[in-house]
Amino acid sequence: MATLNKLFVTLSIFSLLACSTNAQLVNNFYGTTCPSLQTIVRREMTKAINNEARIGASILRLFFHDCFVNGCDGSILLDDTSTFTGEKNAGPNKNSARGFEVIDAIKTSVEAACSATVSCADILALATRDGIALLGGPSWVVPLGRRDARTASQSAANSQIPGPSSDLSTLTTMFRNKGLTLNDLTVLSGAHTIGQAECQFFRTRIYNETNIDTNFATLRKSNCPTSGGDINLAPLDSVSPVTFDNNYYNDLVANKGLFHSDQALFNGVGSQVSLVRTYSRNNIAFKRDFAAAMVKMSRISPLTGTNGEIRKNCRLVN
């Protein structure tokens, strides 16, 4: 309990320091305008996780993909229409981004309590935090006050979201472009301690790469043939894919990273190698640093003040 209290205090201090660098986002932004917000989000995410534990990873992935394309502005939630092209059909999202109906359900409940007050971007940020916490991960104070984008960029989604075949140099550059460090990259990659991946995204790794445990590769080949089966699923974490823990890093040390981009973090070179080892041995350190990095990522280029809007429907601009 003392350790948990110390972790909470550390994260709270970090959040206060973060707010000093961007006063436009505030920890309790809806304290008076929608005091039941966080209770509503937690209730709806509890329902969603109880229905399907994997959805926590899916919501987390939505948030990553949202923040990496023009900031954390809810643009990933927008549907394509006859006059509008969103990001859902960009390569990294098409037929793989999921969890939109959960955000819709939360938005409906929030609107019933506090009409036209809370942005979809903030709902996604809160839902991400709660999904992680409900799967055994850390919790943190989410800075709030984002507004929703009226635009989206399929081209940016195609070019700015790191892919599963990215090498370390590419990953480092793409994260640096968002104001995130190599340490941030290493700890945020730990998000792959939960969730599933499609065969098409790890086929090359299990058949063609050499820095992979032979038995692990054989196991994954059993459900991922050389051709066909593109959408067959495998867990990103070989031991506990519905528990947010540090086993992802144990997998990397054992050459059992499912994606090329995962194993690239532990391939003999770079300062991140020692950090992977640290996290593989220290679950508390991983969760502490992950929470801090999530707060940092959540502050990427938000729309605030009079910019953007508060969408009535997360799928459509007003």
PDB file of C-alpha atoms in Angstrom:
ATOM      1  CA  MET A   1       0.000   0.000   0.000  1.00  0.00           C
ATOM      2  CA  ALA A   2       2.847   2.373   0.820  1.00  0.00           C
ATOM      3  CA  THR A   3       4.351   1.706  -2.594  1.00  0.00           C
ATOM      4  CA  LEU A   4       1.027   2.429  -4.310  1.00  0.00           C
ATOM      5  CA  ASN A   5       0.605   5.661  -2.338  1.00  0.00           C
ATOM      6  CA  LYS A   6       4.113   6.712  -3.291  1.00  0.00           C
ATOM      7  CA  LEU A   7       3.325   5.935  -6.950  1.00  0.00           C
ATOM      8  CA  PHE A   8       0.138   8.032  -6.821  1.00  0.00           C
ATOM      9  CA  VAL A   9       1.961  10.975  -5.232  1.00  0.00           C
ATOM     10  CA  THR A  10       4.710  10.763  -7.853  1.00  0.00           C
ATOM     11  CA  LEU A  11       2.199  10.787 -10.707  1.00  0.00           C
ATOM     12  CA  SER A  12       0.220  13.630  -9.150  1.00  0.00           C
ATOM     13  CA  ILE A  13       3.371  15.743  -8.867  1.00  0.00           C
ATOM     14  CA  PHE A  14       4.249  14.945 -12.475  1.00  0.00           C
ATOM     15  CA  SER A  15       0.791  16.022 -13.600  1.00  0.00           C
ATOM     16  CA  LEU A  16       1.068  19.308 -11.735  1.00  0.00           C
ATOM     17  CA  LEU A  17       4.429  19.967 -13.344  1.00  0.00           C
ATOM     18  CA  ALA A  18       2.992  19.103 -16.761  1.00  0.00           C
ATOM     19  CA  CYS A  19       0.182  21.578 -16.259  1.00  0.00           C
ATOM     20  CA  SER A  20       2.707  24.315 -15.598  1.00  0.00           C
ATOM     21  CA  THR A  21       4.066  23.818 -19.123  1.00  0.00           C
ATOM     22  CA  ASN A  22       0.638  23.879 -20.761  1.00  0.00           C
ATOM     23  CA  ALA A  23      -1.868  25.679 -18.578  1.00  0.00           C
ATOM     24  CA  GLN A  24      -4.579  25.183 -21.189  1.00  0.00           C
ATOM     25  CA  LEU A  25      -5.124  21.591 -20.038  1.00  0.00           C
ATOM     26  CA  VAL A  26      -6.355  21.263 -16.471  1.00  0.00           C
ATOM     27  CA  ASN A  27      -6.615  18.172 -14.299  1.00  0.00           C
ATOM     28  CA  ASN A  28     -10.164  18.896 -13.139  1.00  0.00           C
ATOM     29  CA  PHE A  29     -11.388  20.840 -16.164  1.00  0.00           C
ATOM     30  CA  TYR A  30     -14.974  19.552 -15.856  1.00  0.00           C
ATOM     31  CA  GLY A  31     -15.134  19.718 -12.060  1.00  0.00           C
ATOM     32  CA  THR A  32     -18.064  22.118 -12.063  1.00  0.00           C
ATOM     33  CA  THR A  33     -19.500  21.698 -15.569  1.00  0.00           C
ATOM     34  CA  CYS A  34     -19.666  17.884 -15.546  1.00  0.00           C
ATOM     35  CA  PRO A  35     -18.755  16.563 -12.086  1.00  0.00           C
ATOM     36  CA  SER A  36     -19.991  13.031 -12.855  1.00  0.00           C
ATOM     37  CA  LEU A  37     -17.815  12.667 -15.975  1.00  0.00           C
ATOM     38  CA  GLN A  38     -15.121  10.392 -14.603  1.00  0.00           C
ATOM     39  CA  THR A  39     -17.641   8.197 -12.804  1.00  0.00           C
ATOM     40  CA  ILE A  40     -19.575   7.759 -16.051  1.00  0.00           C
ATOM     41  CA  VAL A  41     -16.488   6.898 -18.084  1.00  0.00           C
ATOM     42  CA  ARG A  42     -15.301   4.385 -15.501  1.00  0.00           C
ATOM     43  CA  ARG A  43     -18.733   2.750 -15.351  1.00  0.00           C
ATOM     44  CA  GLU A  44     -18.987   2.383 -19.118  1.00  0.00           C
ATOM     45  CA  MET A  45     -15.413   1.120 -19.462  1.00  0.00           C
ATOM     46  CA  THR A  46     -16.050  -1.440 -16.724  1.00  0.00           C
ATOM     47  CA  LYS A  47     -19.011  -2.736 -18.742  1.00  0.00           C
ATOM     48  CA  ALA A  48     -16.931  -2.846 -21.909  1.00  0.00           C
ATOM     49  CA  ILE A  49     -13.984  -4.648 -20.277  1.00  0.00           C
ATOM     50  CA  ASN A  50     -16.307  -7.164 -18.622  1.00  0.00           C
ATOM     51  CA  ASN A  51     -17.812  -7.858 -22.030  1.00  0.00           C
ATOM     52  CA  GLU A  52     -14.434  -8.181 -23.790  1.00  0.00           C
ATOM     53  CA  ALA A  53     -11.104  -7.686 -22.029  1.00  0.00           C
ATOM     54  CA  ARG A  54      -9.354  -7.043 -25.346  1.00  0.00           C
ATOM     55  CA  ILE A  55     -11.283  -3.782 -25.782  1.00  0.00           C
ATOM     56  CA  GLY A  56      -8.951  -2.080 -23.300  1.00  0.00           C
ATOM     57  CA  ALA A  57      -6.073  -2.578 -25.738  1.00  0.00           C
ATOM     58  CA  SER A  58      -8.230  -1.476 -28.651  1.00  0.00           C
ATOM     59  CA  ILE A  59      -9.137   1.817 -26.971  1.00  0.00           C
ATOM     60  CA  LEU A  60      -5.493   2.380 -26.042  1.00  0.00           C
ATOM     61  CA  ARG A  61      -4.519   1.857 -29.686  1.00  0.00           C
ATOM     62  CA  LEU A  62      -7.160   4.373 -30.798  1.00  0.00           C
ATOM     63  CA  PHE A  63      -5.658   6.941 -28.457  1.00  0.00           C
ATOM     64  CA  PHE A  64      -2.108   6.360 -29.736  1.00  0.00           C
ATOM     65  CA  HIS A  65      -3.244   6.679 -33.332  1.00  0.00           C
ATOM     66  CA  ASP A  66      -5.256   9.784 -32.516  1.00  0.00           C
ATOM     67  CA  CYS A  67      -2.409  11.589 -30.756  1.00  0.00           C
ATOM     68  CA  PHE A  68       0.160  10.775 -33.442  1.00  0.00           C
ATOM     69  CA  VAL A  69      -1.925  12.437 -36.171  1.00  0.00           C
ATOM     70  CA  ASN A  70      -2.151  16.194 -35.592  1.00  0.00           C
ATOM     71  CA  GLY A  71      -2.411  15.772 -31.827  1.00  0.00           C
ATOM     72  CA  CYS A  72      -4.940  14.322 -29.380  1.00  0.00           C
ATOM     73  CA  ASP A  73      -8.009  15.857 -30.986  1.00  0.00           C
ATOM     74  CA  GLY A  74     -10.454  13.002 -31.548  1.00  0.00           C
ATOM     75  CA  SER A  75      -9.944  13.076 -35.315  1.00  0.00           C
ATOM     76  CA  ILE A  76      -9.602   9.288 -35.478  1.00  0.00           C
ATOM     77  CA  LEU A  77     -13.231   8.976 -34.366  1.00  0.00           C
ATOM     78  CA  LEU A  78     -14.645  10.757 -37.423  1.00  0.00           C
ATOM     79  CA  ASP A  79     -16.426   8.669 -40.064  1.00  0.00           C
ATOM     80  CA  ASP A  80     -15.931   9.105 -43.775  1.00  0.00           C
ATOM     81  CA  THR A  81     -18.866  10.740 -45.543  1.00  0.00           C
ATOM     82  CA  SER A  82     -19.572  11.742 -49.147  1.00  0.00           C
ATOM     83  CA  THR A  83     -17.911  15.097 -48.441  1.00  0.00           C
ATOM     84  CA  PHE A  84     -15.392  14.196 -45.726  1.00  0.00           C
ATOM     85  CA  THR A  85     -12.419  11.823 -45.609  1.00  0.00           C
ATOM     86  CA  GLY A  86     -11.435  10.706 -42.136  1.00  0.00           C
ATOM     87  CA  GLU A  87      -8.596   8.554 -40.793  1.00  0.00           C
ATOM     88  CA  LYS A  88     -10.419   5.262 -40.264  1.00  0.00           C
ATOM     89  CA  ASN A  89      -9.480   3.957 -43.713  1.00  0.00           C
ATOM     90  CA  ALA A  90      -5.826   4.923 -43.509  1.00  0.00           C
ATOM     91  CA  GLY A  91      -3.484   1.932 -43.679  1.00  0.00           C
ATOM     92  CA  PRO A  92      -2.743   1.701 -39.937  1.00  0.00           C
ATOM     93  CA  ASN A  93      -6.468   1.836 -39.072  1.00  0.00           C
ATOM     94  CA  LYS A  94      -8.413   0.147 -41.854  1.00  0.00           C
ATOM     95  CA  ASN A  95     -10.087  -3.069 -40.665  1.00  0.00           C
ATOM     96  CA  SER A  96      -8.021  -3.005 -37.461  1.00  0.00           C
ATOM     97  CA  ALA A  97      -8.957   0.092 -35.458  1.00  0.00           C
ATOM     98  CA  ARG A  98     -11.799  -0.892 -33.144  1.00  0.00           C
ATOM     99  CA  GLY A  99     -13.646   0.255 -30.046  1.00  0.00           C
ATOM    100  CA  PHE A 100     -15.534   3.132 -31.655  1.00  0.00           C
ATOM    101  CA  GLU A 101     -18.863   1.841 -30.369  1.00  0.00           C
ATOM    102  CA  VAL A 102     -17.518   1.972 -26.800  1.00  0.00           C
ATOM    103  CA  ILE A 103     -16.640   5.637 -27.198  1.00  0.00           C
ATOM    104  CA  ASP A 104     -20.117   6.186 -28.686  1.00  0.00           C
ATOM    105  CA  ALA A 105     -21.731   4.577 -25.631  1.00  0.00           C
ATOM    106  CA  ILE A 106     -19.680   6.705 -23.246  1.00  0.00           C
ATOM    107  CA  LYS A 107     -20.497   9.847 -25.210  1.00  0.00           C
ATOM    108  CA  THR A 108     -24.234   9.063 -25.074  1.00  0.00           C
ATOM    109  CA  SER A 109     -24.101   8.639 -21.301  1.00  0.00           C
ATOM    110  CA  VAL A 110     -22.007  11.783 -20.846  1.00  0.00           C
ATOM    111  CA  GLU A 111     -24.359  13.822 -23.050  1.00  0.00           C
ATOM    112  CA  ALA A 112     -27.314  12.681 -20.946  1.00  0.00           C
ATOM    113  CA  ALA A 113     -25.592  14.069 -17.850  1.00  0.00           C
ATOM    114  CA  CYS A 114     -23.811  17.122 -19.308  1.00  0.00           C
ATOM    115  CA  SER A 115     -25.026  18.091 -22.746  1.00  0.00           C
ATOM    116  CA  ALA A 116     -22.587  19.722 -25.192  1.00  0.00           C
ATOM    117  CA  THR A 117     -19.869  20.011 -22.546  1.00  0.00           C
ATOM    118  CA  VAL A 118     -17.294  17.217 -22.830  1.00  0.00           C
ATOM    119  CA  SER A 119     -15.201  16.634 -25.938  1.00  0.00           C
ATOM    120  CA  CYS A 120     -14.809  13.264 -27.592  1.00  0.00           C
ATOM    121  CA  ALA A 121     -11.037  13.785 -27.398  1.00  0.00           C
ATOM    122  CA  ASP A 122     -11.223  13.976 -23.601  1.00  0.00           C
ATOM    123  CA  ILE A 123     -13.566  10.993 -23.428  1.00  0.00           C
ATOM    124  CA  LEU A 124     -11.028   8.945 -25.407  1.00  0.00           C
ATOM    125  CA  ALA A 125      -8.202  10.042 -23.089  1.00  0.00           C
ATOM    126  CA  LEU A 126     -10.181   9.061 -19.983  1.00  0.00           C
ATOM    127  CA  ALA A 127     -11.417   5.783 -21.477  1.00  0.00           C
ATOM    128  CA  THR A 128      -7.824   4.846 -22.308  1.00  0.00           C
ATOM    129  CA  ARG A 129      -6.661   5.455 -18.744  1.00  0.00           C
ATOM    130  CA  ASP A 130      -9.553   3.493 -17.258  1.00  0.00           C
ATOM    131  CA  GLY A 131      -9.168   0.566 -19.640  1.00  0.00           C
ATOM    132  CA  ILE A 132      -5.535   0.192 -18.619  1.00  0.00           C
ATOM    133  CA  ALA A 133      -6.324   0.487 -14.909  1.00  0.00           C
ATOM    134  CA  LEU A 134      -9.136  -2.077 -15.156  1.00  0.00           C
ATOM    135  CA  LEU A 135      -6.692  -4.569 -16.704  1.00  0.00           C
ATOM    136  CA  GLY A 136      -4.282  -4.210 -13.795  1.00  0.00           C
ATOM    137  CA  GLY A 137      -2.240  -1.275 -15.057  1.00  0.00           C
ATOM    138  CA  PRO A 138      -1.526   2.078 -13.446  1.00  0.00           C
ATOM    139  CA  SER A 139      -3.926   4.989 -13.108  1.00  0.00           C
ATOM    140  CA  TRP A 140      -3.063   8.649 -13.446  1.00  0.00           C
ATOM    141  CA  VAL A 141      -4.622  12.095 -13.414  1.00  0.00           C
ATOM    142  CA  VAL A 142      -5.653  12.908 -16.993  1.00  0.00           C
ATOM    143  CA  PRO A 143      -5.195  16.575 -17.933  1.00  0.00           C
ATOM    144  CA  LEU A 144      -8.406  17.714 -19.622  1.00  0.00           C
ATOM    145  CA  GLY A 145      -9.773  20.539 -21.714  1.00  0.00           C
ATOM    146  CA  ARG A 146      -9.171  19.217 -25.224  1.00  0.00           C
ATOM    147  CA  ARG A 147     -11.593  20.163 -27.936  1.00  0.00           C
ATOM    148  CA  ASP A 148     -12.543  18.126 -30.977  1.00  0.00           C
ATOM    149  CA  ALA A 149     -11.070  18.567 -34.431  1.00  0.00           C
ATOM    150  CA  ARG A 150     -13.310  19.541 -37.320  1.00  0.00           C
ATOM    151  CA  THR A 151     -10.798  18.021 -39.723  1.00  0.00           C
ATOM    152  CA  ALA A 152      -8.879  14.780 -40.162  1.00  0.00           C
ATOM    153  CA  SER A 153      -5.892  13.709 -42.240  1.00  0.00           C
ATOM    154  CA  GLN A 154      -5.779  10.311 -43.884  1.00  0.00           C
ATOM    155  CA  SER A 155      -2.398  11.166 -45.420  1.00  0.00           C
ATOM    156  CA  ALA A 156      -0.909  12.036 -42.012  1.00  0.00           C
ATOM    157  CA  ALA A 157      -2.341   8.825 -40.566  1.00  0.00           C
ATOM    158  CA  ASN A 158      -0.612   6.905 -43.350  1.00  0.00           C
ATOM    159  CA  SER A 159       2.743   8.588 -42.789  1.00  0.00           C
ATOM    160  CA  GLN A 160       3.013   9.505 -39.091  1.00  0.00           C
ATOM    161  CA  ILE A 161       1.884   6.392 -37.208  1.00  0.00           C
ATOM    162  CA  PRO A 162       4.739   3.928 -36.512  1.00  0.00           C
ATOM    163  CA  GLY A 163       4.211   0.521 -38.070  1.00  0.00           C
ATOM    164  CA  PRO A 164       4.929  -3.029 -36.859  1.00  0.00           C
ATOM    165  CA  SER A 165       7.833  -3.405 -39.303  1.00  0.00           C
ATOM    166  CA  SER A 166       9.536  -0.127 -38.319  1.00  0.00           C
ATOM    167  CA  ASP A 167      13.191  -0.304 -37.279  1.00  0.00           C
ATOM    168  CA  LEU A 168      14.630   1.455 -34.237  1.00  0.00           C
ATOM    169  CA  SER A 169      15.885   4.459 -36.190  1.00  0.00           C
ATOM    170  CA  THR A 170      12.471   5.040 -37.770  1.00  0.00           C
ATOM    171  CA  LEU A 171      10.680   4.596 -34.467  1.00  0.00           C
ATOM    172  CA  THR A 172      13.030   6.995 -32.695  1.00  0.00           C
ATOM    173  CA  THR A 173      12.562   9.660 -35.367  1.00  0.00           C
ATOM    174  CA  MET A 174       8.773   9.318 -35.446  1.00  0.00           C
ATOM    175  CA  PHE A 175       8.525   9.606 -31.669  1.00  0.00           C
ATOM    176  CA  ARG A 176      10.984  12.509 -31.586  1.00  0.00           C
ATOM    177  CA  ASN A 177       8.819  14.313 -34.132  1.00  0.00           C
ATOM    178  CA  LYS A 178       6.036  14.205 -31.537  1.00  0.00           C
ATOM    179  CA  GLY A 179       8.258  15.493 -28.731  1.00  0.00           C
ATOM    180  CA  LEU A 180       8.815  12.028 -27.273  1.00  0.00           C
ATOM    181  CA  THR A 181      12.199  10.594 -26.304  1.00  0.00           C
ATOM    182  CA  LEU A 182      13.772   7.174 -26.774  1.00  0.00           C
ATOM    183  CA  ASN A 183      12.842   6.397 -23.166  1.00  0.00           C
ATOM    184  CA  ASP A 184       9.239   7.394 -23.937  1.00  0.00           C
ATOM    185  CA  LEU A 185       9.295   5.111 -26.974  1.00  0.00           C
ATOM    186  CA  THR A 186      10.596   2.213 -24.885  1.00  0.00           C
ATOM    187  CA  VAL A 187       8.020   2.512 -22.121  1.00  0.00           C
ATOM    188  CA  LEU A 188       5.056   3.353 -24.373  1.00  0.00           C
ATOM    189  CA  SER A 189       5.838   0.267 -26.464  1.00  0.00           C
ATOM    190  CA  GLY A 190       4.944  -1.616 -23.290  1.00  0.00           C
ATOM    191  CA  ALA A 191       1.332  -0.967 -24.307  1.00  0.00           C
ATOM    192  CA  HIS A 192       1.822  -4.208 -26.246  1.00  0.00           C
ATOM    193  CA  THR A 193       1.563  -6.070 -22.959  1.00  0.00           C
ATOM    194  CA  ILE A 194      -2.151  -6.243 -23.819  1.00  0.00           C
ATOM    195  CA  GLY A 195      -3.995  -6.938 -27.034  1.00  0.00           C
ATOM    196  CA  GLN A 196      -3.857  -9.063 -30.170  1.00  0.00           C
ATOM    197  CA  ALA A 197      -2.185  -8.700 -33.559  1.00  0.00           C
ATOM    198  CA  GLU A 198      -3.140  -9.912 -37.022  1.00  0.00           C
ATOM    199  CA  CYS A 199      -0.950 -12.464 -38.805  1.00  0.00           C
ATOM    200  CA  GLN A 200      -0.290 -10.116 -41.728  1.00  0.00           C
ATOM    201  CA  PHE A 201       1.609  -7.784 -39.404  1.00  0.00           C
ATOM    202  CA  PHE A 202       4.001 -10.362 -37.939  1.00  0.00           C
ATOM    203  CA  ARG A 203       4.309 -12.968 -40.719  1.00  0.00           C
ATOM    204  CA  THR A 204       7.642 -11.649 -41.991  1.00  0.00           C
ATOM    205  CA  ARG A 205       9.081 -11.672 -38.485  1.00  0.00           C
ATOM    206  CA  ILE A 206       8.233 -15.284 -37.669  1.00  0.00           C
ATOM    207  CA  TYR A 207       9.293 -16.669 -41.054  1.00  0.00           C
ATOM    208  CA  ASN A 208      12.255 -14.517 -42.087  1.00  0.00           C
ATOM    209  CA  GLU A 209      13.981 -13.065 -39.035  1.00  0.00           C
ATOM    210  CA  THR A 210      16.703 -14.758 -37.032  1.00  0.00           C
ATOM    211  CA  ASN A 211      16.583 -12.881 -33.712  1.00  0.00           C
ATOM    212  CA  ILE A 212      13.538 -14.862 -32.642  1.00  0.00           C
ATOM    213  CA  ASP A 213      13.085 -17.790 -30.274  1.00  0.00           C
ATOM    214  CA  THR A 214      12.631 -20.896 -32.432  1.00  0.00           C
ATOM    215  CA  ASN A 215       9.873 -22.446 -30.358  1.00  0.00           C
ATOM    216  CA  PHE A 216       8.020 -19.137 -30.230  1.00  0.00           C
ATOM    217  CA  ALA A 217       8.221 -18.762 -34.009  1.00  0.00           C
ATOM    218  CA  THR A 218       6.946 -22.320 -34.490  1.00  0.00           C
ATOM    219  CA  LEU A 219       4.012 -21.656 -32.175  1.00  0.00           C
ATOM    220  CA  ARG A 220       3.002 -18.497 -34.013  1.00  0.00           C
ATOM    221  CA  LYS A 221       3.371 -20.198 -37.417  1.00  0.00           C
ATOM    222  CA  SER A 222       0.693 -22.683 -36.370  1.00  0.00           C
ATOM    223  CA  ASN A 223      -1.918 -19.943 -36.718  1.00  0.00           C
ATOM    224  CA  CYS A 224      -0.184 -17.766 -39.306  1.00  0.00           C
ATOM    225  CA  PRO A 225       0.562 -19.594 -42.568  1.00  0.00           C
ATOM    226  CA  THR A 226       2.885 -18.255 -45.238  1.00  0.00           C
ATOM    227  CA  SER A 227      -0.165 -17.265 -47.272  1.00  0.00           C
ATOM    228  CA  GLY A 228      -3.759 -16.744 -46.213  1.00  0.00           C
ATOM    229  CA  GLY A 229      -4.971 -16.267 -42.672  1.00  0.00           C
ATOM    230  CA  ASP A 230      -4.038 -12.592 -42.755  1.00  0.00           C
ATOM    231  CA  ILE A 231      -6.475 -11.638 -39.985  1.00  0.00           C
ATOM    232  CA  ASN A 232      -5.744 -14.590 -37.711  1.00  0.00           C
ATOM    233  CA  LEU A 233      -4.906 -13.267 -34.262  1.00  0.00           C
ATOM    234  CA  ALA A 234      -2.051 -13.861 -31.843  1.00  0.00           C
ATOM    235  CA  PRO A 235      -1.413 -12.234 -28.448  1.00  0.00           C
ATOM    236  CA  LEU A 236       1.173  -9.449 -28.362  1.00  0.00           C
ATOM    237  CA  ASP A 237       2.205 -10.649 -24.878  1.00  0.00           C
ATOM    238  CA  SER A 238       2.900 -14.396 -24.907  1.00  0.00           C
ATOM    239  CA  VAL A 239       1.868 -14.991 -21.286  1.00  0.00           C
ATOM    240  CA  SER A 240      -0.698 -12.431 -20.061  1.00  0.00           C
ATOM    241  CA  PRO A 241      -2.331 -10.544 -22.973  1.00  0.00           C
ATOM    242  CA  VAL A 242      -5.294  -9.330 -20.913  1.00  0.00           C
ATOM    243  CA  THR A 243      -3.234  -8.219 -17.905  1.00  0.00           C
ATOM    244  CA  PHE A 244      -1.303  -4.971 -17.977  1.00  0.00           C
ATOM    245  CA  ASP A 245       2.085  -6.032 -16.617  1.00  0.00           C
ATOM    246  CA  ASN A 246       5.757  -6.086 -17.568  1.00  0.00           C
ATOM    247  CA  ASN A 247       5.810  -9.475 -19.304  1.00  0.00           C
ATOM    248  CA  TYR A 248       6.147  -7.740 -22.675  1.00  0.00           C
ATOM    249  CA  TYR A 249       9.727  -6.882 -21.695  1.00  0.00           C
ATOM    250  CA  ASN A 250      10.426 -10.447 -20.572  1.00  0.00           C
ATOM    251  CA  ASP A 251       9.318 -11.485 -24.053  1.00  0.00           C
ATOM    252  CA  LEU A 252      11.783  -9.059 -25.647  1.00  0.00           C
ATOM    253  CA  VAL A 253      14.671 -10.347 -23.514  1.00  0.00           C
ATOM    254  CA  ALA A 254      13.729 -13.889 -24.603  1.00  0.00           C
ATOM    255  CA  ASN A 255      13.530 -12.881 -28.298  1.00  0.00           C
ATOM    256  CA  LYS A 256       9.771 -13.371 -28.292  1.00  0.00           C
ATOM    257  CA  GLY A 257       8.738  -9.923 -29.467  1.00  0.00           C
ATOM    258  CA  LEU A 258       5.879 -10.456 -31.924  1.00  0.00           C
ATOM    259  CA  PHE A 259       6.486  -7.412 -34.119  1.00  0.00           C
ATOM    260  CA  HIS A 260       9.783  -6.422 -35.694  1.00  0.00           C
ATOM    261  CA  SER A 261       9.240  -3.015 -34.072  1.00  0.00           C
ATOM    262  CA  ASP A 262       8.983  -4.685 -30.668  1.00  0.00           C
ATOM    263  CA  GLN A 263      12.152  -6.755 -30.894  1.00  0.00           C
ATOM    264  CA  ALA A 264      14.004  -3.754 -32.331  1.00  0.00           C
ATOM    265  CA  LEU A 265      14.021  -2.331 -28.794  1.00  0.00           C
ATOM    266  CA  PHE A 266      16.171  -5.241 -27.626  1.00  0.00           C
ATOM    267  CA  ASN A 267      18.527  -6.079 -30.429  1.00  0.00           C
ATOM    268  CA  GLY A 268      21.938  -5.436 -28.904  1.00  0.00           C
ATOM    269  CA  VAL A 269      22.362  -1.700 -29.455  1.00  0.00           C
ATOM    270  CA  GLY A 270      21.062   1.511 -27.952  1.00  0.00           C
ATOM    271  CA  SER A 271      20.438   2.926 -24.486  1.00  0.00           C
ATOM    272  CA  GLN A 272      16.938   1.454 -24.524  1.00  0.00           C
ATOM    273  CA  VAL A 273      18.385  -2.062 -24.108  1.00  0.00           C
ATOM    274  CA  SER A 274      19.184  -1.454 -20.438  1.00  0.00           C
ATOM    275  CA  LEU A 275      15.743   0.083 -19.918  1.00  0.00           C
ATOM    276  CA  VAL A 276      14.099  -3.028 -21.380  1.00  0.00           C
ATOM    277  CA  ARG A 277      16.073  -5.104 -18.883  1.00  0.00           C
ATOM    278  CA  THR A 278      15.027  -2.799 -16.042  1.00  0.00           C
ATOM    279  CA  TYR A 279      11.348  -3.048 -16.912  1.00  0.00           C
ATOM    280  CA  SER A 280      11.580  -6.827 -17.333  1.00  0.00           C
ATOM    281  CA  ARG A 281      12.684  -7.020 -13.689  1.00  0.00           C
ATOM    282  CA  ASN A 282      10.670  -4.164 -12.185  1.00  0.00           C
ATOM    283  CA  ASN A 283       6.923  -4.042 -12.820  1.00  0.00           C
ATOM    284  CA  ILE A 284       6.476  -1.046 -10.510  1.00  0.00           C
ATOM    285  CA  ALA A 285       9.038   1.014 -12.419  1.00  0.00           C
ATOM    286  CA  PHE A 286       7.382   0.114 -15.713  1.00  0.00           C
ATOM    287  CA  LYS A 287       3.909   1.134 -14.559  1.00  0.00           C
ATOM    288  CA  ARG A 288       5.182   4.358 -13.011  1.00  0.00           C
ATOM    289  CA  ASP A 289       7.058   5.403 -16.130  1.00  0.00           C
ATOM    290  CA  PHE A 290       4.259   4.288 -18.451  1.00  0.00           C
ATOM    291  CA  ALA A 291       1.743   6.487 -16.658  1.00  0.00           C
ATOM    292  CA  ALA A 292       4.071   9.492 -16.835  1.00  0.00           C
ATOM    293  CA  ALA A 293       4.713   8.929 -20.550  1.00  0.00           C
ATOM    294  CA  MET A 294       0.976   8.610 -21.224  1.00  0.00           C
ATOM    295  CA  VAL A 295       0.378  11.999 -19.614  1.00  0.00           C
ATOM    296  CA  LYS A 296       3.152  13.429 -21.767  1.00  0.00           C
ATOM    297  CA  MET A 297       1.747  11.901 -24.945  1.00  0.00           C
ATOM    298  CA  SER A 298      -1.776  13.050 -24.090  1.00  0.00           C
ATOM    299  CA  ARG A 299      -0.545  16.639 -24.248  1.00  0.00           C
ATOM    300  CA  ILE A 300       0.551  16.476 -27.894  1.00  0.00           C
ATOM    301  CA  SER A 301      -0.926  19.477 -29.747  1.00  0.00           C
ATOM    302  CA  PRO A 302      -4.385  19.626 -28.170  1.00  0.00           C
ATOM    303  CA  LEU A 303      -7.059  21.979 -29.465  1.00  0.00           C
ATOM    304  CA  THR A 304      -8.130  24.229 -26.596  1.00  0.00           C
ATOM    305  CA  GLY A 305      -9.993  27.437 -25.874  1.00  0.00           C
ATOM    306  CA  THR A 306     -12.114  28.384 -28.868  1.00  0.00           C
ATOM    307  CA  ASN A 307     -10.298  26.097 -31.310  1.00  0.00           C
ATOM    308  CA  GLY A 308     -12.177  23.080 -32.579  1.00  0.00           C
ATOM    309  CA  GLU A 309     -15.565  22.195 -31.127  1.00  0.00           C
ATOM    310  CA  ILE A 310     -17.423  19.958 -28.703  1.00  0.00           C
ATOM    311  CA  ARG A 311     -18.930  17.331 -30.977  1.00  0.00           C
ATOM    312  CA  LYS A 312     -22.457  16.131 -30.315  1.00  0.00           C
ATOM    313  CA  ASN A 313     -21.679  12.882 -32.098  1.00  0.00           C
ATOM    314  CA  CYS A 314     -18.087  11.647 -31.962  1.00  0.00           C
ATOM    315  CA  ARG A 315     -18.350  10.304 -35.513  1.00  0.00           C
ATOM    316  CA  LEU A 316     -19.403  13.566 -37.146  1.00  0.00           C
ATOM    317  CA  VAL A 317     -18.462  17.224 -37.033  1.00  0.00           C
ATOM    318  CA  ASN A 318     -21.282  19.431 -35.801  1.00  0.00           C
TER     319      ASN A 318
END
